[in-house]
Amino acid sequence: MSTLSQRIRTRRSANHSEAAKPPFESDVGKEQDQPQQLHDVQMEATQQAKLFDAQIHKMKKERRFFVKARFLFPLGILLGILLGFILIQPSDLQDIHSNLLLIMEEYDISLKIPDIDLSRVELEWKRFRNNIPEVWKLNNDGREFQVGEAMKARGLTAHYPIVLVPGIVSTGLESWSTSPEYRAFFREKLWGGFNMVSQVIFNREKWISAMMLDPVTGLDPPGVKIRAAEGIGAASSFMTGYWLWSKIVENLAVVNYDTNNLHLAPYDWRLSMCNLEERDGYFSKLKTTIEGFKARQGKKTVIAAHSMGSTVCPSFLCRCHLVDCSTFSFKWVESPEHGGGGPDWVENHIESYITIAGTHLAKAMAAFLSGEMKDTVQMNPAGAYVLERFFSRKERQKLFCSWAGSASMWIKGGTDVWGDANWAPDDEPESSHTHGELIAFRQAAVPLSAHNITPSVEPTKNMTADDASTWILERTPSTFQKMLWTNYSFGIERNEQVLKKNALDPRKWTNPLEVQLPNAPSMRIICVYGHGKETERSYWYAHGPHEYEESFVEVEDSTCTDPTDKCNYVSRPPLDMSFSRANWIDADYTQETTTPKVRNGVKMGEGDGTVSLLSLGAMCAEGWKRPRWNPGGSKLPLLRYLPHQPAPNIPRGGANTSDHVDILGSTGLNELILKVATGAGHEIEDRFVSRIREFARRVRWD
């Protein structure tokens, strides 16, 4: 076709040039020939077009069957049915009627649906599921009880009581609201389970309003009551087919653990540590449970905390994994103004503290600025559209900024831990860009001066951890700033006298860099973490015109007017929040050939897929080995590295996965927990292949 076009243009230009000549006698014959030439060109163009159409038709006929709609559409239906057989439990069938009514109410559809008895369908569904091989079911992969059986064969049995402290994903939240607008949620899980998915899709606004906390008090808003789901079953799985603690519970049960010596300590992870105790009495209940174990069985307790649970425990003990539980939990129980356990309580009641994939030094900050993280920006376009349609970035950010508990995972230690504009402890050799610049920009932004705003940190300037912390905080509501300031601290303290005083300051208890371990020389700390998965470490950001955002108009009495109310981190009026939210991860930027790799605006580093290696292991590898932070001489922390070696034919990776969540089902972790709980903990030794010791030595501890 391109050749034909050239020929037509050539002939037309020739015709034009001929027309421009004087009409001599010799040209008369040519003028008479022009209609015939034009007819020939048109005929040739028609023939070429027919040939082109024939080629296209032939290509369509030769297209493989499996890319045709007549194949893909039935395949999608079949896969949907199979997924339903795998994930939907027979008991879920009884909820179909109520879910249909909920959808109709959402879209104002007036139609009476008769009650249908689905008991027969439920019976047949159950019979069909029982015939499916176990390995095809996502909850099971053929390894159930194997670790426990191996320990039992060695003659090992339950020795120490054990307390499990879950993380965010593994702590279900359920509604106890009785107000008319929320009664449909009563005793339903709003975090975890298929009910959560259906509510987010079909009843999103009500779900968001129920899950949000009061921005001023940080507690339940009027008419809403959400509480952590209780019992071991509450954290066994996130939803049908997605197991969490169930593998560990199964193996513990084989060696004679049950509800008499095994306790799951769920918590409402949305709350700050102080509100967690004020509203739910969480730490008081946990202290009573552990003291009850000691009184009945005469033995100390083993604590195993996962993810955020490792932030909560430190408050109670000194890093249990909720807000750095070992810092907040341990310190709370020792404090004379709080738990009243005294300086020897941890030594007398805690045998070992196992932190699993702990968020000791950081996990997420981008979520508070733009409601984003690696998992959201790396979705395929269809998934990203659906997420934005049903749960937008603005809605996610608004939720995050009402959850003071999640702020316990704010980045700690500043540039001394995370690097500066020229360096970071975990930079690879010959890196083209340092992780020390936590947030960087590729393009110039619309100047803030257009809105009469003068920021303390120019948006186009790349920012270190200290710069980014201030910049992000300034772009959150002042209610969030006040909640952050009154509950947390994120620096690094090297003065031992100040560290001792910090034992009486609850704001410091969730930061292992600003508080000392408890006086427990016989307590063993074991840090278990996965490695081998690319993990978000720093970001490329983009920004555009400043938009008015009604959700950030300040709540009455929320602004910082009291001189003692240090909620801004800066000595000037807060930014106009309604015009300062146009920032997002630069998802259009991907560069796989650089070091570090950049994928959808996220600079990748080492870790377990969710938490970076520095946060997972730096305190165990170096920080807690220093007397400054471990004055009681607790046994030097053990580092246990689990390589990520997933089995490709098993959906969750199988026995050797070390993904942030899936590590709970790994054989290595299950063996370690059972050895410690059955009194064989002396067999555990340091084992790590990652570069955590190298990275930890580069941190500016002194």
CSV table of N, CA, C and O in Angstrom, one decimal, residues 569-641:
chain,number,residue,atom,x,y,z
A,569,TYR,N,6.4,19.7,63.9
A,569,TYR,CA,7.8,19.4,63.6
A,569,TYR,C,8.5,20.7,63.0
A,569,TYR,O,9.7,20.6,62.8
A,570,VAL,N,7.8,21.7,62.8
A,570,VAL,CA,8.4,22.9,62.2
A,570,VAL,C,7.8,24.1,62.9
A,570,VAL,O,6.6,24.1,63.3
A,571,SER,N,8.5,25.2,63.0
A,571,SER,CA,8.0,26.4,63.7
A,571,SER,C,7.4,27.4,62.8
A,571,SER,O,7.7,28.6,62.7
A,572,ARG,N,6.4,27.0,62.1
A,572,ARG,CA,5.6,27.9,61.2
A,572,ARG,C,4.2,27.3,61.0
A,572,ARG,O,4.0,26.2,61.3
A,573,PRO,N,3.3,28.1,60.5
A,573,PRO,CA,1.9,27.6,60.4
A,573,PRO,C,1.9,26.4,59.4
A,573,PRO,O,2.7,26.3,58.5
A,574,PRO,N,1.0,25.5,59.7
A,574,PRO,CA,0.9,24.3,58.8
A,574,PRO,C,0.5,24.7,57.4
A,574,PRO,O,-0.1,25.7,57.2
A,575,LEU,N,0.8,23.8,56.5
A,575,LEU,CA,0.4,24.0,55.1
A,575,LEU,C,-1.1,24.0,54.9
A,575,LEU,O,-1.8,23.4,55.7
A,576,ASP,N,-1.6,24.6,53.9
A,576,ASP,CA,-3.0,24.6,53.5
A,576,ASP,C,-3.2,23.2,53.0
A,576,ASP,O,-3.0,22.9,51.8
A,577,MET,N,-3.7,22.3,53.9
A,577,MET,CA,-3.8,20.9,53.5
A,577,MET,C,-4.7,20.6,52.3
A,577,MET,O,-4.6,19.6,51.6
A,578,SER,N,-5.7,21.5,52.1
A,578,SER,CA,-6.7,21.3,51.0
A,578,SER,C,-6.0,21.5,49.7
A,578,SER,O,-6.7,21.2,48.7
A,579,PHE,N,-4.8,22.0,49.6
A,579,PHE,CA,-4.2,22.2,48.3
A,579,PHE,C,-2.8,21.6,48.2
A,579,PHE,O,-1.9,22.1,47.6
A,580,SER,N,-2.5,20.4,48.9
A,580,SER,CA,-1.2,19.9,48.9
A,580,SER,C,-1.1,18.4,48.8
A,580,SER,O,-0.2,17.8,49.3
A,581,ARG,N,-2.0,17.8,48.0
A,581,ARG,CA,-2.0,16.3,47.9
A,581,ARG,C,-1.7,15.8,46.6
A,581,ARG,O,-1.8,14.6,46.3
A,582,ALA,N,-1.3,16.6,45.6
A,582,ALA,CA,-1.1,16.1,44.3
A,582,ALA,C,0.3,15.5,44.1
A,582,ALA,O,1.2,16.0,43.4
A,583,ASN,N,0.6,14.4,44.9
A,583,ASN,CA,1.8,13.6,44.8
A,583,ASN,C,1.5,12.2,44.7
A,583,ASN,O,0.6,11.7,45.3
A,584,TRP,N,2.3,11.5,43.9
A,584,TRP,CA,2.0,10.0,43.7
A,584,TRP,C,3.3,9.4,43.2
A,584,TRP,O,4.2,10.0,42.7
A,585,ILE,N,3.4,8.1,43.5
A,585,ILE,CA,4.5,7.3,43.0
A,585,ILE,C,4.5,7.3,41.5
A,585,ILE,O,3.4,7.1,40.8
A,586,ASP,N,5.6,7.6,40.9
A,586,ASP,CA,5.7,7.7,39.4
A,586,ASP,C,5.7,6.3,38.8
A,586,ASP,O,6.7,5.7,38.3
A,587,ALA,N,4.5,5.8,38.6
A,587,ALA,CA,4.3,4.4,38.2
A,587,ALA,C,4.7,4.2,36.7
A,587,ALA,O,4.8,3.1,36.2
A,588,ASP,N,4.8,5.3,36.0
A,588,ASP,CA,5.2,5.2,34.5
A,588,ASP,C,6.7,5.0,34.4
A,588,ASP,O,7.1,4.7,33.2
A,589,TYR,N,7.5,5.1,35.4
A,589,TYR,CA,8.9,5.0,35.3
A,589,TYR,C,9.4,3.6,35.7
A,589,TYR,O,9.2,3.1,36.8
A,590,THR,N,9.9,2.8,34.7
A,590,THR,CA,10.5,1.5,35.0
A,590,THR,C,11.8,1.4,34.3
A,590,THR,O,12.0,1.8,33.1
A,591,GLN,N,12.8,1.0,35.0
A,591,GLN,CA,14.2,0.8,34.5
A,591,GLN,C,14.8,-0.4,35.1
A,591,GLN,O,15.4,-0.4,36.2
A,592,GLU,N,14.8,-1.5,34.4
A,592,GLU,CA,15.2,-2.8,34.9
A,592,GLU,C,16.7,-3.0,34.8
A,592,GLU,O,17.3,-3.9,35.4
A,593,THR,N,17.4,-2.2,34.0
A,593,THR,CA,18.8,-2.3,33.8
A,593,THR,C,19.7,-1.6,34.7
A,593,THR,O,20.9,-1.7,34.7
A,594,THR,N,19.1,-0.7,35.5
A,594,THR,CA,19.9,0.1,36.5
A,594,THR,C,20.1,-0.6,37.8
A,594,THR,O,19.5,-1.6,38.1
A,595,THR,N,21.0,-0.1,38.6
A,595,THR,CA,21.2,-0.5,40.0
A,595,THR,C,21.0,0.7,40.9
A,595,THR,O,21.7,1.6,40.8
A,596,PRO,N,19.9,0.6,41.8
A,596,PRO,CA,18.9,-0.5,41.9
A,596,PRO,C,17.9,-0.5,40.8
A,596,PRO,O,17.7,0.5,40.1
A,597,LYS,N,17.2,-1.6,40.6
A,597,LYS,CA,16.2,-1.7,39.6
A,597,LYS,C,15.0,-0.7,40.0
A,597,LYS,O,14.7,-0.6,41.2
A,598,VAL,N,14.4,-0.2,39.0
A,598,VAL,CA,13.2,0.6,39.2
A,598,VAL,C,12.0,0.0,38.5
A,598,VAL,O,12.1,-0.3,37.3
A,599,ARG,N,11.0,-0.3,39.3
A,599,ARG,CA,9.8,-0.9,38.7
A,599,ARG,C,8.6,-0.1,39.1
A,599,ARG,O,8.2,-0.1,40.3
A,600,ASN,N,8.0,0.5,38.1
A,600,ASN,CA,6.8,1.3,38.4
A,600,ASN,C,7.0,2.4,39.4
A,600,ASN,O,6.2,2.6,40.3
A,601,GLY,N,8.2,3.0,39.4
A,601,GLY,CA,8.5,4.1,40.3
A,601,GLY,C,9.0,3.7,41.7
A,601,GLY,O,9.3,4.5,42.5
A,602,VAL,N,9.1,2.4,41.9
A,602,VAL,CA,9.6,1.8,43.2
A,602,VAL,C,11.0,1.3,43.0
A,602,VAL,O,11.3,0.5,42.1
A,603,LYS,N,12.0,1.9,43.7
A,603,LYS,CA,13.4,1.4,43.7
A,603,LYS,C,13.5,0.2,44.6
A,603,LYS,O,13.2,0.2,45.8
A,604,MET,N,13.9,-0.9,44.0
A,604,MET,CA,13.9,-2.2,44.7
A,604,MET,C,15.2,-2.5,45.5
A,604,MET,O,16.2,-2.1,45.0
A,605,GLY,N,15.0,-3.1,46.6
A,605,GLY,CA,16.2,-3.5,47.4
A,605,GLY,C,16.0,-4.9,47.9
A,605,GLY,O,15.2,-5.7,47.4
A,606,GLU,N,16.7,-5.3,49.0
A,606,GLU,CA,16.7,-6.6,49.5
A,606,GLU,C,15.7,-6.7,50.6
A,606,GLU,O,15.5,-5.7,51.4
A,607,GLY,N,15.0,-7.9,50.8
A,607,GLY,CA,14.0,-8.0,51.8
A,607,GLY,C,13.2,-9.3,51.6
A,607,GLY,O,13.6,-10.2,50.9
A,608,ASP,N,12.0,-9.2,52.2
A,608,ASP,CA,11.1,-10.4,52.1
A,608,ASP,C,9.9,-10.1,51.3
A,608,ASP,O,8.9,-10.8,51.3
A,609,GLY,N,10.0,-9.1,50.4
A,609,GLY,CA,8.9,-8.8,49.5
A,609,GLY,C,8.0,-7.7,50.1
A,609,GLY,O,7.3,-7.0,49.4
A,610,THR,N,8.1,-7.4,51.4
A,610,THR,CA,7.3,-6.4,52.1
A,610,THR,C,8.1,-5.5,52.9
A,610,THR,O,8.0,-4.2,52.8
A,611,VAL,N,9.0,-6.0,53.7
A,611,VAL,CA,9.9,-5.3,54.6
A,611,VAL,C,11.3,-5.3,54.2
A,611,VAL,O,11.8,-6.4,53.8
A,612,SER,N,12.0,-4.2,54.2
A,612,SER,CA,13.4,-4.2,53.7
A,612,SER,C,14.3,-4.9,54.7
A,612,SER,O,14.0,-5.0,55.9
A,613,LEU,N,15.4,-5.4,54.2
A,613,LEU,CA,16.4,-6.2,55.0
A,613,LEU,C,16.9,-5.4,56.2
A,613,LEU,O,17.1,-5.9,57.3
A,614,LEU,N,17.1,-4.1,56.0
A,614,LEU,CA,17.6,-3.3,57.2
A,614,LEU,C,16.6,-3.3,58.3
A,614,LEU,O,17.0,-3.4,59.5
A,615,SER,N,15.4,-3.1,58.0
A,615,SER,CA,14.3,-3.1,59.1
A,615,SER,C,14.2,-4.5,59.7
A,615,SER,O,14.0,-4.6,60.9
A,616,LEU,N,14.3,-5.6,58.9
A,616,LEU,CA,14.2,-6.9,59.4
A,616,LEU,C,15.3,-7.3,60.4
A,616,LEU,O,15.0,-8.0,61.4
A,617,GLY,N,16.5,-7.0,60.0
A,617,GLY,CA,17.6,-7.6,60.8
A,617,GLY,C,18.7,-6.7,61.4
A,617,GLY,O,19.5,-7.2,62.1
A,618,ALA,N,18.7,-5.4,61.1
A,618,ALA,CA,19.8,-4.6,61.6
A,618,ALA,C,19.9,-4.6,63.2
A,618,ALA,O,21.0,-4.6,63.7
A,619,MET,N,18.7,-4.5,63.9
A,619,MET,CA,18.8,-4.5,65.3
A,619,MET,C,19.4,-5.8,65.9
A,619,MET,O,20.1,-5.8,66.8
A,620,CYS,N,19.0,-6.9,65.3
A,620,CYS,CA,19.5,-8.2,65.8
A,620,CYS,C,20.9,-8.4,65.4
A,620,CYS,O,21.7,-9.0,66.2
A,621,ALA,N,21.3,-8.0,64.2
A,621,ALA,CA,22.7,-8.2,63.7
A,621,ALA,C,23.7,-7.3,64.4
A,621,ALA,O,24.8,-7.7,64.6
A,622,GLU,N,23.2,-6.1,64.9
A,622,GLU,CA,24.2,-5.2,65.4
A,622,GLU,C,23.7,-4.4,66.6
A,622,GLU,O,24.3,-4.3,67.7
A,623,GLY,N,22.5,-3.7,66.5
A,623,GLY,CA,22.0,-2.8,67.5
A,623,GLY,C,21.9,-3.4,68.9
A,623,GLY,O,22.4,-2.9,69.9
A,624,TRP,N,21.2,-4.6,69.0
A,624,TRP,CA,21.0,-5.2,70.3
A,624,TRP,C,22.2,-5.9,70.9
A,624,TRP,O,22.2,-6.4,72.0
A,625,LYS,N,23.2,-6.0,70.1
A,625,LYS,CA,24.5,-6.5,70.6
A,625,LYS,C,25.3,-5.5,71.3
A,625,LYS,O,26.4,-5.8,71.9
A,626,ARG,N,24.9,-4.3,71.3
A,626,ARG,CA,25.6,-3.2,71.9
A,626,ARG,C,25.0,-2.9,73.3
A,626,ARG,O,23.8,-2.8,73.5
A,627,PRO,N,25.9,-2.8,74.4
A,627,PRO,CA,25.4,-2.6,75.7
A,627,PRO,C,24.5,-1.4,75.9
A,627,PRO,O,23.7,-1.3,76.8
A,628,ARG,N,24.7,-0.4,75.0
A,628,ARG,CA,23.9,0.8,75.1
A,628,ARG,C,22.4,0.5,75.0
A,628,ARG,O,21.6,1.1,75.7
A,629,TRP,N,22.0,-0.4,74.1
A,629,TRP,CA,20.6,-0.8,74.0
A,629,TRP,C,20.3,-2.2,74.6
A,629,TRP,O,19.1,-2.5,74.7
A,630,ASN,N,21.3,-2.8,75.2
A,630,ASN,CA,21.1,-4.1,75.8
A,630,ASN,C,21.8,-4.2,77.1
A,630,ASN,O,22.7,-5.0,77.3
A,631,PRO,N,21.5,-3.3,78.1
A,631,PRO,CA,22.3,-3.2,79.3
A,631,PRO,C,22.1,-4.4,80.2
A,631,PRO,O,23.0,-4.7,81.0
A,632,GLY,N,21.0,-5.1,80.1
A,632,GLY,CA,20.8,-6.2,81.0
A,632,GLY,C,21.5,-7.4,80.5
A,632,GLY,O,21.5,-8.5,81.3
A,633,GLY,N,22.1,-7.4,79.4
A,633,GLY,CA,22.9,-8.5,78.9
A,633,GLY,C,22.0,-9.7,78.4
A,633,GLY,O,22.4,-10.9,78.6
A,634,SER,N,20.8,-9.4,77.9
A,634,SER,CA,20.0,-10.5,77.3
A,634,SER,C,20.9,-11.2,76.3
A,634,SER,O,21.7,-10.7,75.6
A,635,LYS,N,20.6,-12.5,76.3
A,635,LYS,CA,21.4,-13.4,75.4
A,635,LYS,C,21.4,-12.8,74.0
A,635,LYS,O,20.4,-12.3,73.5
A,636,LEU,N,22.6,-12.7,73.4
A,636,LEU,CA,22.8,-12.1,72.1
A,636,LEU,C,21.8,-12.6,71.1
A,636,LEU,O,21.6,-13.8,71.0
A,637,PRO,N,21.1,-11.7,70.4
A,637,PRO,CA,20.1,-12.1,69.5
A,637,PRO,C,20.6,-13.1,68.4
A,637,PRO,O,21.7,-13.0,67.9
A,638,LEU,N,19.8,-14.1,68.2
A,638,LEU,CA,20.1,-15.1,67.1
A,638,LEU,C,19.4,-14.6,65.8
A,638,LEU,O,18.2,-14.2,65.8
A,639,LEU,N,20.1,-14.7,64.7
A,639,LEU,CA,19.6,-14.3,63.4
A,639,LEU,C,19.3,-15.6,62.7
A,639,LEU,O,20.2,-16.4,62.5
A,640,ARG,N,18.1,-15.8,62.2
A,640,ARG,CA,17.8,-17.0,61.4
A,640,ARG,C,17.3,-16.6,60.1
A,640,ARG,O,16.2,-16.0,59.9
A,641,TYR,N,18.1,-16.8,59.1
A,641,TYR,CA,17.8,-16.4,57.7
A,641,TYR,C,17.1,-17.5,57.0
A,641,TYR,O,17.6,-18.7,57.0
